Amino acid sequence: MKKVIIVTVLGSLVFTSCVSKKKYVALEQDLSNTRSVLQKTTMEKEELESKFAKIEHRVSEYNAKINSLREENDEKLVQVGDLAVMSNNTKAKMMATLAKVNPEELAKAQTLEDSINLAISHNLKNSITDSSNSEDIDINVDQTVVMISVSDKLLFRSGSYQVNRKAFSLLQKLADVINSEPSMEVMVEGHTDSQKVKEGAYIKDNWELSVQRSTAIVRLLQNKYNVDPKQMIAAGRGSTMPLVENDSAENRAKNRRTRIVIIPNLDKFFALL
């Protein structure tokens, strides 16, 4: 009887030992997998941080260039007060364009600079839009810097950075404007609303989505419409620069946009008339 009890106890100990060893091996494997995932995540994080740092550096340089051009053009615009730097042909084109502008909009122009900006905005909008997409495109001019905002619904599907084919005609017209003057420089900025990207999506967050969208536009302008890549920079602003509060579906739609910033020198600026 004692022998039976001893054998049983020994068997139990061996069984317990086997189970413990299996658990140990499994835990060790889990630890190894976790370390691998952590290492991969760390590398991806460092890679993304490096990419964003480079983008931020290029954007900073570009903004410095914008400010420099603004200062240079501001000095020239002082002379515009008596139209000294505008040729008769440019003056005639500006007056002809202003004659087509909505009188209510024209009444808001208080200075000659306002009138020039309004004429160029009107001309550009007519050049790159049609009846089907004019409501999705907004053009503003600020101190000779041209800013074209295109709504998300015209360019992309929700949460995607694949460009809709219906936007191709707009991009062709935009490329024609850029290609008309090689000295023009263009920054394409992606903007999103504040809603978080769904967990598990192939896009990590709004930063990545905004950069991927601007890059998709730049690639199309380069590869499909032959815009010189030296003229362009792709930038992502994420949800950091909303036009309005993200407190309704309508407002979030306004904030989801791509902004194309064109900075011509003053002579080329007048050429847009």
mmCIF file of C-alpha atoms in Angstrom:
data_model
loop_
_atom_site.group_PDB
_atom_site.id
_atom_site.type_symbol
_atom_site.label_atom_id
_atom_site.label_comp_id
_atom_site.label_asym_id
_atom_site.label_seq_id
_atom_site.Cartn_x
_atom_site.Cartn_y
_atom_site.Cartn_z
ATOM 1 C CA MET A 1 0.000 0.000 0.000
ATOM 2 C CA LYS A 2 2.854 2.356 0.835
ATOM 3 C CA LYS A 3 4.446 1.628 -2.539
ATOM 4 C CA VAL A 4 1.245 2.581 -4.337
ATOM 5 C CA ILE A 5 1.016 5.857 -2.415
ATOM 6 C CA ILE A 6 4.677 6.717 -3.147
ATOM 7 C CA VAL A 7 4.272 5.981 -6.889
ATOM 8 C CA THR A 8 1.119 8.092 -7.006
ATOM 9 C CA VAL A 9 2.832 11.024 -5.280
ATOM 10 C CA LEU A 10 5.861 10.799 -7.564
ATOM 11 C CA GLY A 11 3.604 10.664 -10.605
ATOM 12 C CA SER A 12 1.796 13.773 -9.432
ATOM 13 C CA LEU A 13 5.072 15.612 -8.920
ATOM 14 C CA VAL A 14 6.308 14.673 -12.394
ATOM 15 C CA PHE A 15 3.006 15.756 -13.957
ATOM 16 C CA THR A 16 3.070 19.059 -12.055
ATOM 17 C CA SER A 17 6.670 19.612 -13.120
ATOM 18 C CA CYS A 18 5.752 19.009 -16.794
ATOM 19 C CA VAL A 19 2.856 21.434 -16.659
ATOM 20 C CA SER A 20 5.005 24.101 -14.999
ATOM 21 C CA LYS A 21 7.690 23.695 -17.639
ATOM 22 C CA LYS A 22 5.135 24.078 -20.432
ATOM 23 C CA LYS A 23 3.769 27.220 -18.811
ATOM 24 C CA TYR A 24 7.295 28.560 -18.433
ATOM 25 C CA VAL A 25 8.117 27.901 -22.088
ATOM 26 C CA ALA A 26 4.823 29.544 -23.157
ATOM 27 C CA LEU A 27 5.489 32.596 -20.981
ATOM 28 C CA GLU A 28 9.015 32.817 -22.306
ATOM 29 C CA GLN A 29 7.661 32.744 -25.882
ATOM 30 C CA ASP A 30 5.094 35.426 -25.023
ATOM 31 C CA LEU A 31 7.875 37.575 -23.570
ATOM 32 C CA SER A 32 9.969 37.117 -26.683
ATOM 33 C CA ASN A 33 7.020 38.035 -28.924
ATOM 34 C CA THR A 34 6.246 41.100 -26.800
ATOM 35 C CA ARG A 35 9.851 42.228 -27.033
ATOM 36 C CA SER A 36 9.782 41.806 -30.824
ATOM 37 C CA VAL A 37 6.559 43.803 -31.121
ATOM 38 C CA LEU A 38 7.940 46.499 -28.822
ATOM 39 C CA GLN A 39 11.155 46.711 -30.815
ATOM 40 C CA LYS A 40 9.209 46.948 -34.094
ATOM 41 C CA THR A 41 6.857 49.585 -32.657
ATOM 42 C CA THR A 42 9.809 51.594 -31.333
ATOM 43 C CA MET A 43 11.488 51.504 -34.744
ATOM 44 C CA GLU A 44 8.265 52.548 -36.501
ATOM 45 C CA LYS A 45 7.789 55.381 -33.987
ATOM 46 C CA GLU A 46 11.356 56.606 -34.506
ATOM 47 C CA GLU A 47 10.914 56.391 -38.281
ATOM 48 C CA LEU A 48 7.656 58.393 -38.167
ATOM 49 C CA GLU A 49 9.190 60.971 -35.839
ATOM 50 C CA SER A 50 12.110 61.346 -38.240
ATOM 51 C CA LYS A 51 9.749 61.794 -41.202
ATOM 52 C CA PHE A 52 7.628 64.367 -39.371
ATOM 53 C CA ALA A 53 10.758 66.237 -38.243
ATOM 54 C CA LYS A 54 11.913 66.488 -41.856
ATOM 55 C CA ILE A 55 8.466 67.642 -42.973
ATOM 56 C CA GLU A 56 8.295 70.242 -40.186
ATOM 57 C CA HIS A 57 11.749 71.488 -41.164
ATOM 58 C CA ARG A 58 10.725 71.849 -44.813
ATOM 59 C CA VAL A 59 7.471 73.575 -43.818
ATOM 60 C CA SER A 60 9.412 75.993 -41.596
ATOM 61 C CA GLU A 61 11.746 76.798 -44.473
ATOM 62 C CA TYR A 62 8.773 77.240 -46.784
ATOM 63 C CA ASN A 63 6.984 79.549 -44.325
ATOM 64 C CA ALA A 64 10.172 81.606 -44.002
ATOM 65 C CA LYS A 65 10.255 81.877 -47.771
ATOM 66 C CA ILE A 66 6.599 82.964 -47.826
ATOM 67 C CA ASN A 67 7.330 85.689 -45.263
ATOM 68 C CA SER A 68 10.377 86.827 -47.219
ATOM 69 C CA LEU A 69 8.373 87.040 -50.450
ATOM 70 C CA ARG A 70 5.581 88.881 -48.665
ATOM 71 C CA GLU A 71 8.021 91.491 -47.376
ATOM 72 C CA GLU A 72 9.562 91.839 -50.827
ATOM 73 C CA ASN A 73 6.172 92.132 -52.505
ATOM 74 C CA ASP A 74 4.895 94.535 -49.828
ATOM 75 C CA GLU A 75 7.687 96.925 -50.749
ATOM 76 C CA LYS A 76 6.664 96.717 -54.390
ATOM 77 C CA LEU A 77 2.975 97.051 -53.571
ATOM 78 C CA VAL A 78 3.651 100.500 -52.097
ATOM 79 C CA GLN A 79 4.192 101.594 -55.680
ATOM 80 C CA VAL A 80 0.924 100.017 -56.766
ATOM 81 C CA GLY A 81 -0.904 102.874 -55.078
ATOM 82 C CA ASP A 82 -0.512 104.891 -58.254
ATOM 83 C CA LEU A 83 -0.410 101.775 -60.468
ATOM 84 C CA ALA A 84 3.210 102.615 -61.306
ATOM 85 C CA VAL A 85 4.339 99.002 -61.553
ATOM 86 C CA MET A 86 1.289 97.768 -63.480
ATOM 87 C CA SER A 87 1.401 97.799 -67.247
ATOM 88 C CA ASN A 88 -1.533 99.215 -69.194
ATOM 89 C CA ASN A 89 -2.338 95.681 -70.322
ATOM 90 C CA THR A 90 -2.477 94.435 -66.700
ATOM 91 C CA LYS A 91 -4.646 97.372 -65.664
ATOM 92 C CA ALA A 92 -7.055 96.656 -68.524
ATOM 93 C CA LYS A 93 -7.257 92.965 -67.597
ATOM 94 C CA MET A 94 -7.913 93.806 -63.964
ATOM 95 C CA MET A 95 -10.711 96.248 -64.835
ATOM 96 C CA ALA A 96 -12.266 93.734 -67.258
ATOM 97 C CA THR A 97 -12.208 91.035 -64.570
ATOM 98 C CA LEU A 98 -13.669 93.309 -61.889
ATOM 99 C CA ALA A 99 -16.544 94.146 -64.227
ATOM 100 C CA LYS A 100 -17.580 90.471 -64.005
ATOM 101 C CA VAL A 101 -17.360 90.248 -60.213
ATOM 102 C CA ASN A 102 -20.511 90.155 -58.099
ATOM 103 C CA PRO A 103 -21.242 93.792 -57.098
ATOM 104 C CA GLU A 104 -21.704 92.781 -53.445
ATOM 105 C CA GLU A 105 -18.230 91.229 -53.371
ATOM 106 C CA LEU A 106 -16.742 94.177 -55.244
ATOM 107 C CA ALA A 107 -18.206 96.595 -52.689
ATOM 108 C CA LYS A 108 -16.094 94.908 -49.992
ATOM 109 C CA ALA A 109 -12.867 95.887 -51.751
ATOM 110 C CA GLN A 110 -11.713 99.015 -49.889
ATOM 111 C CA THR A 111 -8.253 99.426 -51.411
ATOM 112 C CA LEU A 112 -6.514 98.831 -54.719
ATOM 113 C CA GLU A 113 -4.788 95.796 -53.200
ATOM 114 C CA ASP A 114 -8.221 94.393 -52.260
ATOM 115 C CA SER A 115 -9.369 94.889 -55.851
ATOM 116 C CA ILE A 116 -6.303 93.120 -57.258
ATOM 117 C CA ASN A 117 -6.777 90.191 -54.850
ATOM 118 C CA LEU A 118 -10.467 89.966 -55.746
ATOM 119 C CA ALA A 119 -9.737 90.001 -59.487
ATOM 120 C CA ILE A 120 -7.118 87.255 -59.184
ATOM 121 C CA SER A 121 -9.369 85.119 -56.955
ATOM 122 C CA HIS A 122 -12.217 85.496 -59.455
ATOM 123 C CA ASN A 123 -9.981 84.645 -62.422
ATOM 124 C CA LEU A 124 -8.462 81.594 -60.743
ATOM 125 C CA LYS A 125 -11.812 80.237 -59.603
ATOM 126 C CA ASN A 126 -13.178 80.519 -63.141
ATOM 127 C CA SER A 127 -10.029 78.828 -64.477
ATOM 128 C CA ILE A 128 -10.014 75.754 -62.239
ATOM 129 C CA THR A 129 -13.688 75.154 -61.369
ATOM 130 C CA ASP A 130 -16.895 74.277 -63.159
ATOM 131 C CA SER A 131 -20.563 74.176 -62.174
ATOM 132 C CA SER A 132 -20.186 70.743 -60.590
ATOM 133 C CA ASN A 133 -17.437 71.587 -58.091
ATOM 134 C CA SER A 134 -17.378 75.362 -57.546
ATOM 135 C CA GLU A 135 -18.990 75.036 -54.094
ATOM 136 C CA ASP A 136 -16.197 72.698 -52.971
ATOM 137 C CA ILE A 137 -13.408 75.153 -53.830
ATOM 138 C CA ASP A 138 -12.540 78.375 -52.038
ATOM 139 C CA ILE A 139 -9.813 80.789 -53.146
ATOM 140 C CA ASN A 140 -8.285 83.532 -51.015
ATOM 141 C CA VAL A 141 -5.383 85.869 -51.670
ATOM 142 C CA ASP A 142 -3.352 87.326 -48.817
ATOM 143 C CA GLN A 143 -0.473 89.664 -49.624
ATOM 144 C CA THR A 144 0.185 87.995 -53.000
ATOM 145 C CA VAL A 145 0.025 84.480 -51.523
ATOM 146 C CA VAL A 146 -2.753 82.486 -53.217
ATOM 147 C CA MET A 147 -4.551 79.878 -51.087
ATOM 148 C CA ILE A 148 -6.874 77.363 -52.759
ATOM 149 C CA SER A 149 -8.910 75.176 -50.371
ATOM 150 C CA VAL A 150 -10.554 72.057 -51.790
ATOM 151 C CA SER A 151 -13.103 70.116 -49.735
ATOM 152 C CA ASP A 152 -12.469 66.551 -48.666
ATOM 153 C CA LYS A 153 -15.594 65.192 -50.389
ATOM 154 C CA LEU A 154 -14.293 66.292 -53.809
ATOM 155 C CA LEU A 155 -10.845 64.754 -53.434
ATOM 156 C CA PHE A 156 -11.091 61.674 -51.201
ATOM 157 C CA ARG A 157 -13.361 59.024 -49.752
ATOM 158 C CA SER A 158 -13.814 59.132 -45.969
ATOM 159 C CA GLY A 159 -10.686 57.961 -44.144
ATOM 160 C CA SER A 160 -8.852 57.296 -47.424
ATOM 161 C CA TYR A 161 -5.954 58.970 -49.208
ATOM 162 C CA GLN A 162 -6.825 57.562 -52.658
ATOM 163 C CA VAL A 163 -7.757 60.497 -54.909
ATOM 164 C CA ASN A 164 -11.222 60.375 -56.491
ATOM 165 C CA ARG A 165 -11.197 60.278 -60.278
ATOM 166 C CA LYS A 166 -13.796 63.061 -60.309
ATOM 167 C CA ALA A 167 -11.067 65.393 -59.004
ATOM 168 C CA PHE A 168 -8.752 64.733 -61.956
ATOM 169 C CA SER A 169 -10.149 67.570 -64.082
ATOM 170 C CA LEU A 170 -9.543 70.010 -61.224
ATOM 171 C CA LEU A 171 -5.961 68.778 -60.783
ATOM 172 C CA GLN A 172 -5.361 69.108 -64.531
ATOM 173 C CA LYS A 173 -6.483 72.752 -64.437
ATOM 174 C CA LEU A 174 -4.438 73.402 -61.324
ATOM 175 C CA ALA A 175 -1.387 71.854 -62.996
ATOM 176 C CA ASP A 176 -1.937 74.123 -66.015
ATOM 177 C CA VAL A 177 -1.782 77.155 -63.709
ATOM 178 C CA ILE A 178 1.407 75.908 -62.008
ATOM 179 C CA ASN A 179 3.057 74.862 -65.263
ATOM 180 C CA SER A 180 2.324 78.258 -66.803
ATOM 181 C CA GLU A 181 5.144 79.700 -64.710
ATOM 182 C CA PRO A 182 8.088 77.511 -63.578
ATOM 183 C CA SER A 183 9.094 80.035 -60.889
ATOM 184 C CA MET A 184 5.869 79.453 -58.940
ATOM 185 C CA GLU A 185 6.235 77.402 -55.779
ATOM 186 C CA VAL A 186 3.398 75.342 -54.350
ATOM 187 C CA MET A 187 2.757 73.800 -50.940
ATOM 188 C CA VAL A 188 0.012 71.178 -50.651
ATOM 189 C CA GLU A 189 -1.363 70.912 -47.099
ATOM 190 C CA GLY A 190 -3.604 68.138 -45.831
ATOM 191 C CA HIS A 191 -6.125 69.013 -43.087
ATOM 192 C CA THR A 192 -8.484 66.709 -41.154
ATOM 193 C CA ASP A 193 -11.230 67.066 -38.560
ATOM 194 C CA SER A 194 -10.631 66.131 -34.907
ATOM 195 C CA GLN A 195 -12.270 62.686 -34.960
ATOM 196 C CA LYS A 196 -9.843 59.906 -34.117
ATOM 197 C CA VAL A 197 -8.970 57.248 -36.654
ATOM 198 C CA LYS A 198 -10.680 53.941 -35.886
ATOM 199 C CA GLU A 199 -8.542 51.497 -33.932
ATOM 200 C CA GLY A 200 -6.982 48.903 -36.222
ATOM 201 C CA ALA A 201 -7.279 51.062 -39.356
ATOM 202 C CA TYR A 202 -4.373 51.039 -41.788
ATOM 203 C CA ILE A 203 -3.937 54.784 -41.085
ATOM 204 C CA LYS A 204 -2.526 55.373 -37.587
ATOM 205 C CA ASP A 205 -3.863 58.877 -36.910
ATOM 206 C CA ASN A 206 -4.899 62.209 -38.421
ATOM 207 C CA TRP A 207 -1.289 63.304 -38.791
ATOM 208 C CA GLU A 208 -0.537 60.369 -41.042
ATOM 209 C CA LEU A 209 -3.817 60.754 -42.970
ATOM 210 C CA SER A 210 -3.166 64.450 -43.694
ATOM 211 C CA VAL A 211 0.399 63.767 -44.885
ATOM 212 C CA GLN A 212 -0.649 60.792 -47.038
ATOM 213 C CA ARG A 213 -3.359 62.917 -48.681
ATOM 214 C CA SER A 214 -1.056 65.807 -49.506
ATOM 215 C CA THR A 215 1.551 63.376 -50.826
ATOM 216 C CA ALA A 216 -1.081 61.673 -53.024
ATOM 217 C CA ILE A 217 -1.964 65.044 -54.600
ATOM 218 C CA VAL A 218 1.690 65.953 -55.138
ATOM 219 C CA ARG A 219 2.404 62.567 -56.760
ATOM 220 C CA LEU A 220 -0.513 62.996 -59.168
ATOM 221 C CA LEU A 221 0.551 66.532 -60.102
ATOM 222 C CA GLN A 222 4.050 65.247 -60.778
ATOM 223 C CA ASN A 223 3.370 61.890 -62.440
ATOM 224 C CA LYS A 224 0.105 62.518 -64.288
ATOM 225 C CA TYR A 225 0.239 66.253 -64.998
ATOM 226 C CA ASN A 226 3.996 66.825 -65.323
ATOM 227 C CA VAL A 227 4.444 69.442 -62.611
ATOM 228 C CA ASP A 228 8.114 69.825 -61.695
ATOM 229 C CA PRO A 229 8.579 68.226 -58.235
ATOM 230 C CA LYS A 230 11.063 70.995 -57.367
ATOM 231 C CA GLN A 231 8.132 73.404 -57.331
ATOM 232 C CA MET A 232 6.168 71.446 -54.725
ATOM 233 C CA ILE A 233 6.212 70.487 -51.066
ATOM 234 C CA ALA A 234 3.803 68.081 -49.332
ATOM 235 C CA ALA A 235 2.755 68.891 -45.763
ATOM 236 C CA GLY A 236 0.249 67.557 -43.245
ATOM 237 C CA ARG A 237 -1.437 69.693 -40.581
ATOM 238 C CA GLY A 238 -3.636 66.982 -39.090
ATOM 239 C CA SER A 239 -6.500 68.548 -37.131
ATOM 240 C CA THR A 240 -4.407 71.388 -35.686
ATOM 241 C CA MET A 241 -5.704 74.234 -37.892
ATOM 242 C CA PRO A 242 -9.521 73.959 -38.043
ATOM 243 C CA LEU A 243 -11.532 76.593 -39.901
ATOM 244 C CA VAL A 244 -14.415 76.166 -37.443
ATOM 245 C CA GLU A 245 -15.124 74.238 -34.249
ATOM 246 C CA ASN A 246 -15.418 70.456 -34.730
ATOM 247 C CA ASP A 247 -18.788 70.404 -32.972
ATOM 248 C CA SER A 248 -21.058 69.195 -35.783
ATOM 249 C CA ALA A 249 -20.953 67.005 -38.888
ATOM 250 C CA GLU A 250 -21.254 70.098 -41.082
ATOM 251 C CA ASN A 251 -18.346 71.855 -39.371
ATOM 252 C CA ARG A 252 -16.159 68.749 -39.442
ATOM 253 C CA ALA A 253 -16.766 68.547 -43.201
ATOM 254 C CA LYS A 254 -15.504 72.140 -43.548
ATOM 255 C CA ASN A 255 -12.322 71.279 -41.669
ATOM 256 C CA ARG A 256 -11.555 68.241 -43.854
ATOM 257 C CA ARG A 257 -9.802 69.904 -46.756
ATOM 258 C CA THR A 258 -6.639 70.156 -48.821
ATOM 259 C CA ARG A 259 -5.085 73.592 -49.129
ATOM 260 C CA ILE A 260 -2.861 74.482 -52.083
ATOM 261 C CA VAL A 261 -0.652 77.489 -51.331
ATOM 262 C CA ILE A 262 0.930 79.263 -54.326
ATOM 263 C CA ILE A 263 3.570 81.937 -53.791
ATOM 264 C CA PRO A 264 4.435 83.764 -57.012
ATOM 265 C CA ASN A 265 6.617 86.868 -57.098
ATOM 266 C CA LEU A 266 4.763 90.091 -57.849
ATOM 267 C CA ASP A 267 5.239 90.010 -61.616
ATOM 268 C CA LYS A 268 3.880 86.468 -61.813
ATOM 269 C CA PHE A 269 1.146 87.410 -59.376
ATOM 270 C CA PHE A 270 -0.106 90.048 -61.813
ATOM 271 C CA ALA A 271 0.194 87.461 -64.604
ATOM 272 C CA LEU A 272 -2.612 85.517 -62.891
ATOM 273 C CA LEU A 273 -4.951 88.313 -64.040
#
